[in-house]
Short mmCIF file of C-alpha atoms and ligand atoms in Angstrom, two decimals:
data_model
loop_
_atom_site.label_atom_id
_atom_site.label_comp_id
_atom_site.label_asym_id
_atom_site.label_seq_id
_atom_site.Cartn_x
_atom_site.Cartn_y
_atom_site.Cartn_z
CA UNK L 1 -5.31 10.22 6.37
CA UNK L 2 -7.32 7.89 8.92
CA UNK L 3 -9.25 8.62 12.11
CA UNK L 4 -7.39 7.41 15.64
CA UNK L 5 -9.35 4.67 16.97
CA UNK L 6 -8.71 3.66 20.43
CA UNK L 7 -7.14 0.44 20.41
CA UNK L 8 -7.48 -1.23 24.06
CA UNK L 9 -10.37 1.33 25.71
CA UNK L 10 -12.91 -0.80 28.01
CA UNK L 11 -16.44 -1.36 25.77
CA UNK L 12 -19.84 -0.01 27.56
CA UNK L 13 -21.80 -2.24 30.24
CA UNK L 14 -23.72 -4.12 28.11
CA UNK L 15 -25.70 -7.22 26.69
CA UNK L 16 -23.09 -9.10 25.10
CA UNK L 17 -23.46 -9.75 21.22
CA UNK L 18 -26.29 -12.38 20.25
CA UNK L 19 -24.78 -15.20 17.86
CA UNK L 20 -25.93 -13.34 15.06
CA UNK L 21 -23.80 -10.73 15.76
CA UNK L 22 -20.91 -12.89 16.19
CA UNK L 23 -18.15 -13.19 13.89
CA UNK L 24 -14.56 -14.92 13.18
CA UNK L 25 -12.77 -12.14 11.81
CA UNK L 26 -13.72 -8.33 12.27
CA UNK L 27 -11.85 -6.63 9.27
CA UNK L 28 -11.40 -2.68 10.83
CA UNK L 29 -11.02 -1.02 6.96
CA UNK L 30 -11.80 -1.73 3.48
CA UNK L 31 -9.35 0.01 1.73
CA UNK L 32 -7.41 -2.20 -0.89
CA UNK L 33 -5.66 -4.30 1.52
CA UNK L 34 -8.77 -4.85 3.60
CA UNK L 35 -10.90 -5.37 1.04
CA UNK L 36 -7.76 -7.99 -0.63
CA UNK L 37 -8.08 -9.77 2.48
CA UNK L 38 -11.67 -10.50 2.10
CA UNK L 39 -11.45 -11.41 -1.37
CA UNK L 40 -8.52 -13.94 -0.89
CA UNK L 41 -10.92 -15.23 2.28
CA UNK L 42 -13.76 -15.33 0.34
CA UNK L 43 -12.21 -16.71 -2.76
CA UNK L 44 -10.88 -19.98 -0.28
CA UNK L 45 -13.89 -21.61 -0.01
CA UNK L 46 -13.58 -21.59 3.70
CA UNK L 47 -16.50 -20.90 5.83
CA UNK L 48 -15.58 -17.73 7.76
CA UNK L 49 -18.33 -15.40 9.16
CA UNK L 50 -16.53 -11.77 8.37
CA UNK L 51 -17.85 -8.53 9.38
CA UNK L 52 -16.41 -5.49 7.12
CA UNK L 53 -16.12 -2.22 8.45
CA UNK L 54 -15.14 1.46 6.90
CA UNK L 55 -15.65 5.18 7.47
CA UNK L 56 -16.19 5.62 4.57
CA UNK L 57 -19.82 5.57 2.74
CA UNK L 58 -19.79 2.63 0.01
CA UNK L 59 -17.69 3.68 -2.90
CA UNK L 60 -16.36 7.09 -1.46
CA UNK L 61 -13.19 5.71 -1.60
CA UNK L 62 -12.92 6.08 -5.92
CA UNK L 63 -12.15 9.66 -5.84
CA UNK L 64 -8.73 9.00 -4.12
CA UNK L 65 -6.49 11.04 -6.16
CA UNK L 66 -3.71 8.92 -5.29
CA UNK L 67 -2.13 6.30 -8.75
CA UNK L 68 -0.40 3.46 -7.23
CA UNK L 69 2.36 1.90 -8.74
CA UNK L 70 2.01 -2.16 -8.79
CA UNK L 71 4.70 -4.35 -9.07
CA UNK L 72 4.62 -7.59 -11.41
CA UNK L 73 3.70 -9.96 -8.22
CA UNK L 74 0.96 -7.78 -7.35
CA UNK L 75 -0.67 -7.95 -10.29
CA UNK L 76 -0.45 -11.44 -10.57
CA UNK L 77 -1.91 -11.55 -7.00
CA UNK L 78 -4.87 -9.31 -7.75
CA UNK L 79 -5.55 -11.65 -11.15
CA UNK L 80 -5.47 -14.96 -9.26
CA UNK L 81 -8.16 -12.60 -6.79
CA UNK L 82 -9.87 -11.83 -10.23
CA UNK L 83 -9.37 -8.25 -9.44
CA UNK L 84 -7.10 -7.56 -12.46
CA UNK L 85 -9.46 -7.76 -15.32
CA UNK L 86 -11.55 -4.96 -14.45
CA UNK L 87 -8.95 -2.54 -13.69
CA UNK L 88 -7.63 -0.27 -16.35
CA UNK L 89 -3.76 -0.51 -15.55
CA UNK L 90 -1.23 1.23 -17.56
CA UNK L 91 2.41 -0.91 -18.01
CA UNK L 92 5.55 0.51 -17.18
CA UNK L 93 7.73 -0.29 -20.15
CA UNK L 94 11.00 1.31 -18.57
CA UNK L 95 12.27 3.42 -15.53
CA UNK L 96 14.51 6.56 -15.66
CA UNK L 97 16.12 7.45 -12.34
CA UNK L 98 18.71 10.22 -12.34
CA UNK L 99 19.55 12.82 -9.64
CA UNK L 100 18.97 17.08 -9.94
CA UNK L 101 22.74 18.97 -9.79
CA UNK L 102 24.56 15.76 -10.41
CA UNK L 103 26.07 13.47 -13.06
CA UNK L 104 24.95 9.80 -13.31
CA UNK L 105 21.07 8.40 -14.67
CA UNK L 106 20.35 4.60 -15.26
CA UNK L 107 17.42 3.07 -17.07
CA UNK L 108 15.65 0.10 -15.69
CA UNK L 109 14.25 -1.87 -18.70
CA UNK L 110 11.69 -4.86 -18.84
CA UNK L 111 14.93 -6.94 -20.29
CA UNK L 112 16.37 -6.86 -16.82
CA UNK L 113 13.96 -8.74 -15.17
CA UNK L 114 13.11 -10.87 -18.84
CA UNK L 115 13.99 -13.96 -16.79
CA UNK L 116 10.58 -14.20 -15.15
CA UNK L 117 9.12 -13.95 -18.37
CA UNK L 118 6.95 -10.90 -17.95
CA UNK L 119 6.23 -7.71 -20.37
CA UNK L 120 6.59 -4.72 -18.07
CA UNK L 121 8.35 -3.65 -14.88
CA UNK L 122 5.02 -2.77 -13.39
CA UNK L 123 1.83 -1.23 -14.31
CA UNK L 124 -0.09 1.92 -12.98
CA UNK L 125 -3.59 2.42 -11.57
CA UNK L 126 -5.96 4.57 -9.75
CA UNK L 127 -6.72 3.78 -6.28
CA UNK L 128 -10.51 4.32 -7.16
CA UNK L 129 -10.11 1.43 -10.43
CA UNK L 130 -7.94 -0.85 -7.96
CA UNK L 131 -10.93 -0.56 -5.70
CA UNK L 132 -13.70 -0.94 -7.82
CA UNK L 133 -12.27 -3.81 -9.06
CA UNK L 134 -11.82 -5.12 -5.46
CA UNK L 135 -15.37 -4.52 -4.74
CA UNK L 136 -16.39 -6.33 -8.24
CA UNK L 137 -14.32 -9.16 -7.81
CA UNK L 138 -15.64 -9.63 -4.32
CA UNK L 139 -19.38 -10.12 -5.43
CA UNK L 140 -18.37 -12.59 -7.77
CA UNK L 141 -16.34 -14.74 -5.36
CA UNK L 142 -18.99 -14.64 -2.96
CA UNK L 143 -21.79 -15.55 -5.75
CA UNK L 144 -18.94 -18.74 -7.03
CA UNK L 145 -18.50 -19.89 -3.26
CA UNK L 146 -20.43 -19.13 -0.83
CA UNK L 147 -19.05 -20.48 1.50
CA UNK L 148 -18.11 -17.48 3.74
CA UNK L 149 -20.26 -14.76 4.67
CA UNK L 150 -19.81 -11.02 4.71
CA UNK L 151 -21.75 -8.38 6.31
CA UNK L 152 -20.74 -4.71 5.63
CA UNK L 153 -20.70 -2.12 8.02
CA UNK L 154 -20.15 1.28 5.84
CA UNK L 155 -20.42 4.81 7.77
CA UNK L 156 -18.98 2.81 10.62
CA UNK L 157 -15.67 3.21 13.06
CA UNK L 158 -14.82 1.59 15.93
CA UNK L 159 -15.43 3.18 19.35
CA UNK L 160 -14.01 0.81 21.73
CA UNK L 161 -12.34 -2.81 21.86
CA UNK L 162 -12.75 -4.85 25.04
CA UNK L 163 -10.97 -8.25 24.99
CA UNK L 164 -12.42 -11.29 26.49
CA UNK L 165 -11.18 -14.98 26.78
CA UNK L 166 -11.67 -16.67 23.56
CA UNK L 167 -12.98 -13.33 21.44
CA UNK L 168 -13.46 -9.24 20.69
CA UNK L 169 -16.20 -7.43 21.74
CA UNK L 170 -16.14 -4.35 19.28
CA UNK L 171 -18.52 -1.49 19.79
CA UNK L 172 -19.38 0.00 16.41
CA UNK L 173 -19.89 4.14 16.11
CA UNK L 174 -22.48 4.07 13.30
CA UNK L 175 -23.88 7.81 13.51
CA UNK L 176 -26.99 6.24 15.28
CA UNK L 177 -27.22 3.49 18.17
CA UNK L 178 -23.69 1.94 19.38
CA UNK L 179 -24.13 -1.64 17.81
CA UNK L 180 -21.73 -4.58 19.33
CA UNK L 181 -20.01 -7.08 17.70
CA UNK L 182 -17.96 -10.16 18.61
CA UNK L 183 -14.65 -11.58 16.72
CA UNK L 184 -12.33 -14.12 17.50
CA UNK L 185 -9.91 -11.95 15.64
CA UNK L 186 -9.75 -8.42 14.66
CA UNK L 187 -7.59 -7.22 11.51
CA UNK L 188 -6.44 -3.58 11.54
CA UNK L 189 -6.55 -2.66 7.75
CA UNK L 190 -7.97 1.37 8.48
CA UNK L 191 -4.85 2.47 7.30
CA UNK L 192 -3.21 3.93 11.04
CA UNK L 193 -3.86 3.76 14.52
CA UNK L 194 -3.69 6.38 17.40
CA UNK L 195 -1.41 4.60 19.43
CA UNK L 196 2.09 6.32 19.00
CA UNK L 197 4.02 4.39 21.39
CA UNK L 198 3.28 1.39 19.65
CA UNK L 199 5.17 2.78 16.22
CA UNK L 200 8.84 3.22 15.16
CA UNK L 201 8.62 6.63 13.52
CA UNK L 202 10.91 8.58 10.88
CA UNK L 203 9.07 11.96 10.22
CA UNK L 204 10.60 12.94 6.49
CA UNK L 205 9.42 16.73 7.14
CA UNK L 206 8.75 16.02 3.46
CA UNK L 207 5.10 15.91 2.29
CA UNK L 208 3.87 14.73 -1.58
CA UNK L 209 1.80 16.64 -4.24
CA UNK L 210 0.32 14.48 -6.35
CA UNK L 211 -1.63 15.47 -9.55
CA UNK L 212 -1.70 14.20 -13.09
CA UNK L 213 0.22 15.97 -15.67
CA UNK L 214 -0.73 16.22 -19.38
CA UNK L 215 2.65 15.44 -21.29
CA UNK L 216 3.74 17.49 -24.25
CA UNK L 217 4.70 14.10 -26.10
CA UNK L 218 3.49 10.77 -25.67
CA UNK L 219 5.28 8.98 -22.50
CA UNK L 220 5.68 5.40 -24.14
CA UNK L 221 5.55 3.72 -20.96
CA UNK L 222 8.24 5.18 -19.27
CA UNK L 223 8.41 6.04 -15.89
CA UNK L 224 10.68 9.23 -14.45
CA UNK L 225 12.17 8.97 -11.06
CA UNK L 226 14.54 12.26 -10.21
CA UNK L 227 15.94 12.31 -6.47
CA UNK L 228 16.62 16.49 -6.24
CA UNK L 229 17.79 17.95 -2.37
CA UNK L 230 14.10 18.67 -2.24
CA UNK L 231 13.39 15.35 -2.00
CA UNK L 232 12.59 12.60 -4.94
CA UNK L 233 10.17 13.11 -7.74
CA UNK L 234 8.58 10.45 -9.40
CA UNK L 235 6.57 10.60 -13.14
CA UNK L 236 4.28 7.52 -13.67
CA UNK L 237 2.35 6.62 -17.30
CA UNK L 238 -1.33 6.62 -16.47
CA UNK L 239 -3.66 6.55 -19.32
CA UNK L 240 -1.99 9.04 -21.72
CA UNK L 241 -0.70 11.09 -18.77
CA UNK L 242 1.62 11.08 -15.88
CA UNK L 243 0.81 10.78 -12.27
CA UNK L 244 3.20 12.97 -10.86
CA UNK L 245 4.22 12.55 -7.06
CA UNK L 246 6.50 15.57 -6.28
CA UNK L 247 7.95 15.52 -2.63
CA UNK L 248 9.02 18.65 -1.27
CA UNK L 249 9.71 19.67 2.44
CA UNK L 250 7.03 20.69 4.19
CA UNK L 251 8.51 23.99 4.68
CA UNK L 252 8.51 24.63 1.02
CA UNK L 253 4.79 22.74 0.58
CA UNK L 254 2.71 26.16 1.10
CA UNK L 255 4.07 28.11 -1.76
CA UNK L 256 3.97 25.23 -4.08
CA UNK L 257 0.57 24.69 -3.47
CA UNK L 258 -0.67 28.47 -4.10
CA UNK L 259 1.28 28.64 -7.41
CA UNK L 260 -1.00 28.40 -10.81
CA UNK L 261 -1.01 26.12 -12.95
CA UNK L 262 1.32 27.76 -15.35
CA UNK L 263 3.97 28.48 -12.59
CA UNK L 264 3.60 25.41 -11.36
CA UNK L 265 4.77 23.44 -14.54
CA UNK L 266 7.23 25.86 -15.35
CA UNK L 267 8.91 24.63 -11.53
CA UNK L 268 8.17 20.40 -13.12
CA UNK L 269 10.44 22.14 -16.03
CA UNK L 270 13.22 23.32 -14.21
CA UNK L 271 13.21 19.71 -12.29
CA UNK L 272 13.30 17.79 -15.05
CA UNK L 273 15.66 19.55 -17.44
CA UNK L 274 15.19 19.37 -21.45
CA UNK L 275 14.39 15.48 -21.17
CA UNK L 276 10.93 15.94 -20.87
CA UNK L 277 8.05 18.91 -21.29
CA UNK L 278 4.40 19.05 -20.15
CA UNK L 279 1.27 20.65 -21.58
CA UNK L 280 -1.43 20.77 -18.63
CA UNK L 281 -1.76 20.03 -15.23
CA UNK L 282 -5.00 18.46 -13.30
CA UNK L 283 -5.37 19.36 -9.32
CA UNK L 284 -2.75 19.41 -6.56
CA UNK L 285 -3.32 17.28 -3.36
CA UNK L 286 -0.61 17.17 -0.42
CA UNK L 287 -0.09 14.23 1.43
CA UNK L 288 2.57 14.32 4.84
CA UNK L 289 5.40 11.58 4.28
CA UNK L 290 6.80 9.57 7.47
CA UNK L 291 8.25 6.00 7.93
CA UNK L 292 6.09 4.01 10.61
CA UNK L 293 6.39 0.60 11.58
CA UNK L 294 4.83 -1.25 14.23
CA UNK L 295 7.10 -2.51 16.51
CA UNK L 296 4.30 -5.63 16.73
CA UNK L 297 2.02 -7.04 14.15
CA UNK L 298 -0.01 -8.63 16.38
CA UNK L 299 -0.76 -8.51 20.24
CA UNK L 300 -3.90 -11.14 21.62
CA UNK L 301 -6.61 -11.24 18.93
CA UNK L 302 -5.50 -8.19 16.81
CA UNK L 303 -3.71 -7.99 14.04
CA UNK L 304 -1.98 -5.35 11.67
CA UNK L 305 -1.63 -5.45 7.86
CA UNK L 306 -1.34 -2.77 5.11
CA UNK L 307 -0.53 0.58 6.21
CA UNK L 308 -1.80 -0.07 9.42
CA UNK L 309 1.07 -2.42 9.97
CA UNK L 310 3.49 0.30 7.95
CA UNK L 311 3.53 3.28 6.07
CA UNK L 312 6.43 4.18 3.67
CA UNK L 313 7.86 7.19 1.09
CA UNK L 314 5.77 6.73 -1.88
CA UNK L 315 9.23 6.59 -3.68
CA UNK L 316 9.74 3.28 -4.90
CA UNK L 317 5.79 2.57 -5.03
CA UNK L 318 6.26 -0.14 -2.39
CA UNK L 319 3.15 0.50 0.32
CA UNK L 320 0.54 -0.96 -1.06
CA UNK L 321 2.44 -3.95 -2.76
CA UNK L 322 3.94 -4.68 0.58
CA UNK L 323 0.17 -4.60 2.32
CA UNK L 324 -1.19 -6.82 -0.89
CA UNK L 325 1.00 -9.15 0.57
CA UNK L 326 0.28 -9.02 4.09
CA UNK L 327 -2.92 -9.59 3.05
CA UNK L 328 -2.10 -12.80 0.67
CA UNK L 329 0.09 -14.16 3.80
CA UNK L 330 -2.50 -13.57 6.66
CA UNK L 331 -5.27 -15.28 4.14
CA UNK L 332 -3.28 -18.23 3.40
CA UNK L 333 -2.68 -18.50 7.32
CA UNK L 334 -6.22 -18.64 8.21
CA UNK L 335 -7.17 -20.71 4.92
CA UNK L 336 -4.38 -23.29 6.00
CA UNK L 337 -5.93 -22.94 9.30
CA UNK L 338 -9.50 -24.02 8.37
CA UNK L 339 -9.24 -26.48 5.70
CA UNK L 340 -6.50 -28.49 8.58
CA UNK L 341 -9.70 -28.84 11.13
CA UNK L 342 -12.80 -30.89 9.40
CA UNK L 343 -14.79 -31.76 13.31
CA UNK L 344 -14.92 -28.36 14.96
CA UNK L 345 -14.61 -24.64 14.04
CA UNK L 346 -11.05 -23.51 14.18
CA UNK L 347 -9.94 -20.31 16.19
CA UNK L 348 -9.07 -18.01 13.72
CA UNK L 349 -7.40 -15.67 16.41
CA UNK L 350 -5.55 -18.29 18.07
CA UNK L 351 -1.83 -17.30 19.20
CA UNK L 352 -0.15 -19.74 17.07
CA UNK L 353 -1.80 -18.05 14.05
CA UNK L 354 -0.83 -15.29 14.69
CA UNK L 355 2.83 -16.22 15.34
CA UNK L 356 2.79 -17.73 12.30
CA UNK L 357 1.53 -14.76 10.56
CA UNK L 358 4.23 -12.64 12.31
CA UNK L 359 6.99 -14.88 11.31
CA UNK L 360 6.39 -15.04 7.56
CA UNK L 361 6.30 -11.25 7.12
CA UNK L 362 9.34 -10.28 8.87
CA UNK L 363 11.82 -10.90 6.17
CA UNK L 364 9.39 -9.09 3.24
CA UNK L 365 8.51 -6.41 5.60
CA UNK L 366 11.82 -4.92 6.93
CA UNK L 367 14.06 -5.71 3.72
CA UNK L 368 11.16 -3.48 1.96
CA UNK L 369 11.27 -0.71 4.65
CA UNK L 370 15.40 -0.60 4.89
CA UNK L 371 14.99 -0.18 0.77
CA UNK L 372 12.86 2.45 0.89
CA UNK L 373 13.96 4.34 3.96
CA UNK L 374 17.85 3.71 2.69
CA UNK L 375 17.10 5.34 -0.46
CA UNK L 376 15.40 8.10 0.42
CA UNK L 377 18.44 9.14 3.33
CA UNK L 378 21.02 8.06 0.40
CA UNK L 379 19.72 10.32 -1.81
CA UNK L 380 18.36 13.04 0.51
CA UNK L 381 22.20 12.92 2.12
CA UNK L 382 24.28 16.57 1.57
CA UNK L 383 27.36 15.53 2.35
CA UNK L 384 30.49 16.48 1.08
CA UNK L 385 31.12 14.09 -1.67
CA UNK L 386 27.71 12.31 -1.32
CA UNK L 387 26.26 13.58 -5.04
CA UNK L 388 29.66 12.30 -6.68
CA UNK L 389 29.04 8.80 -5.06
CA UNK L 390 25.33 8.50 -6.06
CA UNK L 391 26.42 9.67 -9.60
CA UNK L 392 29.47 7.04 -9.57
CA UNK L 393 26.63 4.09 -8.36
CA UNK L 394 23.96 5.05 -11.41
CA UNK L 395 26.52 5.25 -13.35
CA UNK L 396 27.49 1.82 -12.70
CA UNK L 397 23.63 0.39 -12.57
CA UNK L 398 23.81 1.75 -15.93
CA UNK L 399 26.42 -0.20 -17.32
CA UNK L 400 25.85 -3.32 -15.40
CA UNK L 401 23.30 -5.44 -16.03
CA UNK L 402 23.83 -7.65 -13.00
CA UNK L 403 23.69 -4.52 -10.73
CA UNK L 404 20.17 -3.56 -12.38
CA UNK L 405 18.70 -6.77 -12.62
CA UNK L 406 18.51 -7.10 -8.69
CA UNK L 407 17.01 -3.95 -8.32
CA UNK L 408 14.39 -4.34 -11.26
CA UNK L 409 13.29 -7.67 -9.29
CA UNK L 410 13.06 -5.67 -6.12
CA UNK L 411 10.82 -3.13 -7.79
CA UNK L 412 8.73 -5.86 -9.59
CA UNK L 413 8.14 -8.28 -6.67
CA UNK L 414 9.54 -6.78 -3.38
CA UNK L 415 11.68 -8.77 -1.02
CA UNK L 416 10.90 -12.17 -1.94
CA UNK L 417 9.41 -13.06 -4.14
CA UNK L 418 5.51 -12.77 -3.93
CA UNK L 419 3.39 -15.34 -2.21
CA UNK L 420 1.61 -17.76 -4.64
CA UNK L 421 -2.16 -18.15 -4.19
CA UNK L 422 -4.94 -19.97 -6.07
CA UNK L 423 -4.00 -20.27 -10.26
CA UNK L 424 -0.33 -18.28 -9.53
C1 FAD G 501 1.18 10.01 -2.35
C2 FAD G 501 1.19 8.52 -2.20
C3 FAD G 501 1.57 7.73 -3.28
C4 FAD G 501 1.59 6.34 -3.13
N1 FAD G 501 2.00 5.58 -4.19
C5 FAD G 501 2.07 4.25 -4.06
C6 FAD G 501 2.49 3.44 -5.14
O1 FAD G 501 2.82 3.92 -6.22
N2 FAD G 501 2.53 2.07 -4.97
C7 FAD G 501 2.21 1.50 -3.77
O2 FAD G 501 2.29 0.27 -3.65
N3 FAD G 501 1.80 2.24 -2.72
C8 FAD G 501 1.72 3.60 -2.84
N4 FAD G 501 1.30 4.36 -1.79
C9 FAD G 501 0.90 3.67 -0.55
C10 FAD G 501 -0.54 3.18 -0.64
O3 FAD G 501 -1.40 4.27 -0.91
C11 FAD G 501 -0.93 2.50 0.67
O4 FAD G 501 0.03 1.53 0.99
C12 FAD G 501 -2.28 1.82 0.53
O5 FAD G 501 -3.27 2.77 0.27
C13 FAD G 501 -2.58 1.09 1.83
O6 FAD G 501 -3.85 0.50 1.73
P1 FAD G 501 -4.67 0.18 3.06
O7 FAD G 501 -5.92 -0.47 2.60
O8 FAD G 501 -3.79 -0.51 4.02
O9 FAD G 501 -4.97 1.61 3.72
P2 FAD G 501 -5.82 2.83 3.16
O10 FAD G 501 -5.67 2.94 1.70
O11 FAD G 501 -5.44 4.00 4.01
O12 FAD G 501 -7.32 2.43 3.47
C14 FAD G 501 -7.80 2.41 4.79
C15 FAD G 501 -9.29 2.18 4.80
O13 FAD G 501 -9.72 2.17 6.15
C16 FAD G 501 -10.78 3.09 6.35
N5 FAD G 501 -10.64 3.64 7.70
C17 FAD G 501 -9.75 4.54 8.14
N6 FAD G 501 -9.90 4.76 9.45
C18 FAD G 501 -10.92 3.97 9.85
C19 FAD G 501 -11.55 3.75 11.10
N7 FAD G 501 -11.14 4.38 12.20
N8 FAD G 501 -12.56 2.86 11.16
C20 FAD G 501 -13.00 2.22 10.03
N9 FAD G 501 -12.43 2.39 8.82
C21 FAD G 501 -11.40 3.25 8.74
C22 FAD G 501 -10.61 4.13 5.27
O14 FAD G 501 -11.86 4.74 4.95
C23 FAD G 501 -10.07 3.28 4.11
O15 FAD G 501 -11.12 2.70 3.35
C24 FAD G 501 1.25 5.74 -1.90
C25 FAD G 501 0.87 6.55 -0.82
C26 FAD G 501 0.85 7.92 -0.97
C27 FAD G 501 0.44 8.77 0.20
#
């Protein structure tokens, strides 16, 4: 999904970077967590010189097939961003989770998480809306404060990294001239890095297929998760349609993706039982599924958030949420950071920072990955006895409300609960 970047390689003999080319924070992706980071930057008031840097050509990211699933703290994170507004998000009204070949189903309602006083469990978007929004919200912030200043590099990766004693010297790859930059601090937001040792890994040998599927009846806001021994299945309401993520092992991925249309639904038939039919189908798209974690969020002057800190099963919709609030975290750090020094510039890649940083998202970040990974071996598990047992504990989510309600909060706001920022 992203291009390996060396992380540590020596940069060119060289001029070093003119002032004007220096920076505080180098922002290495502006996907939706990069481009969240910014926003919550911007949108402090703090005067931070930030240079922005994709791949990708401005606004090639909108054709993302990918829907994400938000939970309720990320959307009131994106509103206090003034990201939400703009975005056409569809509520989850209610969640069905059952399991293929086996006896047991619960459904999470909006009732069992009533207590915080919101209307649905979660609401559904396109990654292309999320980011237009982004990218809308962004020019408004900067045209409210003005206090920080972004400069875009699009078309742009970065060739080489070459640490010196109080900042980054990045070399930018921008299909022309090598252009260099300097940062006090360099945020990894491109979504992964080449570096293998520095990742905990758990390949699934399970990839996704996501499409969106035309339902024969209107969905009324309810959202279908189905664990089979295939893997988990997941329906979300988008518009008047699903987003379908449909995990199967990569063994089985070929044939799946060659079937028609017709054939193809017929299979989404079979896996869902009589509960629920389907009238059309738009196009497939694969996507390989692994667990990685860095085993460090930060090493001198670099830092990881988003999917470039970890990438999880799409199954409980909890990758970008957790990366939103990476994002919200690291901000607040820096903002903190700034507004606490009125003489002389602070340095926003100091150590401390950063062990800051690192300290706040450890709870959030592993008690989201043990959910997800748990659930996906607990319900991927085939042995003996192992089907009865996940029937016997829907079975009881179902009838116990003080089960549910822990796991509806999970789904709505993650670990903790999500970090406040400006208007929250
Ligand atoms: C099938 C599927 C379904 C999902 N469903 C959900 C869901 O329902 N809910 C949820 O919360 N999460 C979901 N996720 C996870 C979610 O997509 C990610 O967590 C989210 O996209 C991470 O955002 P990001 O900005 O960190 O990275 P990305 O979205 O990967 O963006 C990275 C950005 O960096 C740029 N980039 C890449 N490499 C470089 C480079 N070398 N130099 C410069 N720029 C670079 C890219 O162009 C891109 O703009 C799902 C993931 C998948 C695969």
């Amino acid at each position: 999904m992203t291009e390996p970047m060396p992380a540590q390689a020596a940069a060119p003999a060289g001029v070093s970077p003119s002032v004007a080319d220096s920076f505080d924070l180098a922002i290495v992706g502006a996907g939706p967590v990069g481009l969240a980071l910014t926003n919550a930057l911007v949108g402090a008031g703090v005067a931070l010189r930030i240079a922005l840097i994709d791949r990708r050509a401005a606004g090639a990211g909108r054709d993302d097939p990918r829907a994400l699933a938000l939970a309720e703290g990320s959307r009131r994170i994106l509103a206090a961003l003034g990201a939400w507004e703009a975005a056409s998000a569809t509520p989850i009204r209610d969640i069905h989770v059952s399991q293929r070949g086996g006896f047991g189903r619960t459904l999470i309602e909006g009732s069992d998480v009533a207590a915080e006083g919101q209307a649905a469990l979660g609401h559904v978007l396109r990654y292309g809306a999320l980011l237009a929004a982004l990218e809308q919200a962004l020019v408004q912030a900067q045209s409210l404060t003005g206090a920080a200043r972004v400069t875009r590099f699009a078309e742009t990766t970065v060739a080489a990294l070459a640490e010196e004693r109080d900042q980054i010297t990045l070399t930018l790859a921008t299909g022309g001239e090598p252009k260099r930059i300097a940062a006090r601090l360099v945020v990894h937001a491109e979504g992964s890095a080449a570096d293998a040792t520095a990742w905990l890994t758990r390949d699934y040998r399970q990839s996704a297929i996501v499409a969106e599927v035309t339902p024969a009846r209107a969905h009324q806001g309810r959202a279908w998760e189905r664990f089979t021994a295939d893997g988990p299945l997941a329906l979300l309401p988008l518009g008047s349609d699903y987003s379908l993520v449909y995990t199967t092992s990569n063994g089985r991925l070929p044939e799946l993706l060659e079937l028609d249309d017709a054939a193809f639904l017929a299979l989404l038939r079979a896996d869902f039982g009589t509960r629920l039919d389907f009238a059309a189908i738009g196009p497939r798209s694969a996507w390989p599924l692994a667990l990685r974690a860095r085993k460090t969020l930060s090493v001198p002057r670099q830092v990881w958030i988003g999917a470039s800190a970890q990438t999880l099963h799409p199954v409980t919709g909890q990758g970008f949420n957790l990366g939103l609030r990476d994002a919200l975290t690291l901000a607040t750090v820096i903002g903190n950071a700034v507004r606490s020094v009125t003489q002389q510039r602070i340095d926003v890649g100091a150590g401390a920072l950063l062990a800051d940083y690192r300290r706040q998202r450890r709870g959030d970040r592993l008690g989201t990955i043990a959910f997800t990974d748990g659930l996906i071996r607990v319900f991927g598990s085939t042995l003996p006895g192992m089907s009865a047992l996940r029937g016997i504990g829907l079975l009881a989510l179902d009838v116990l409300p003080a089960l549910r309600a822990p796991l509806a909060r999970r789904l709505a706001h993650g670990t903790v609960a999500a970090p406040t920022w400006r208007g929250d």
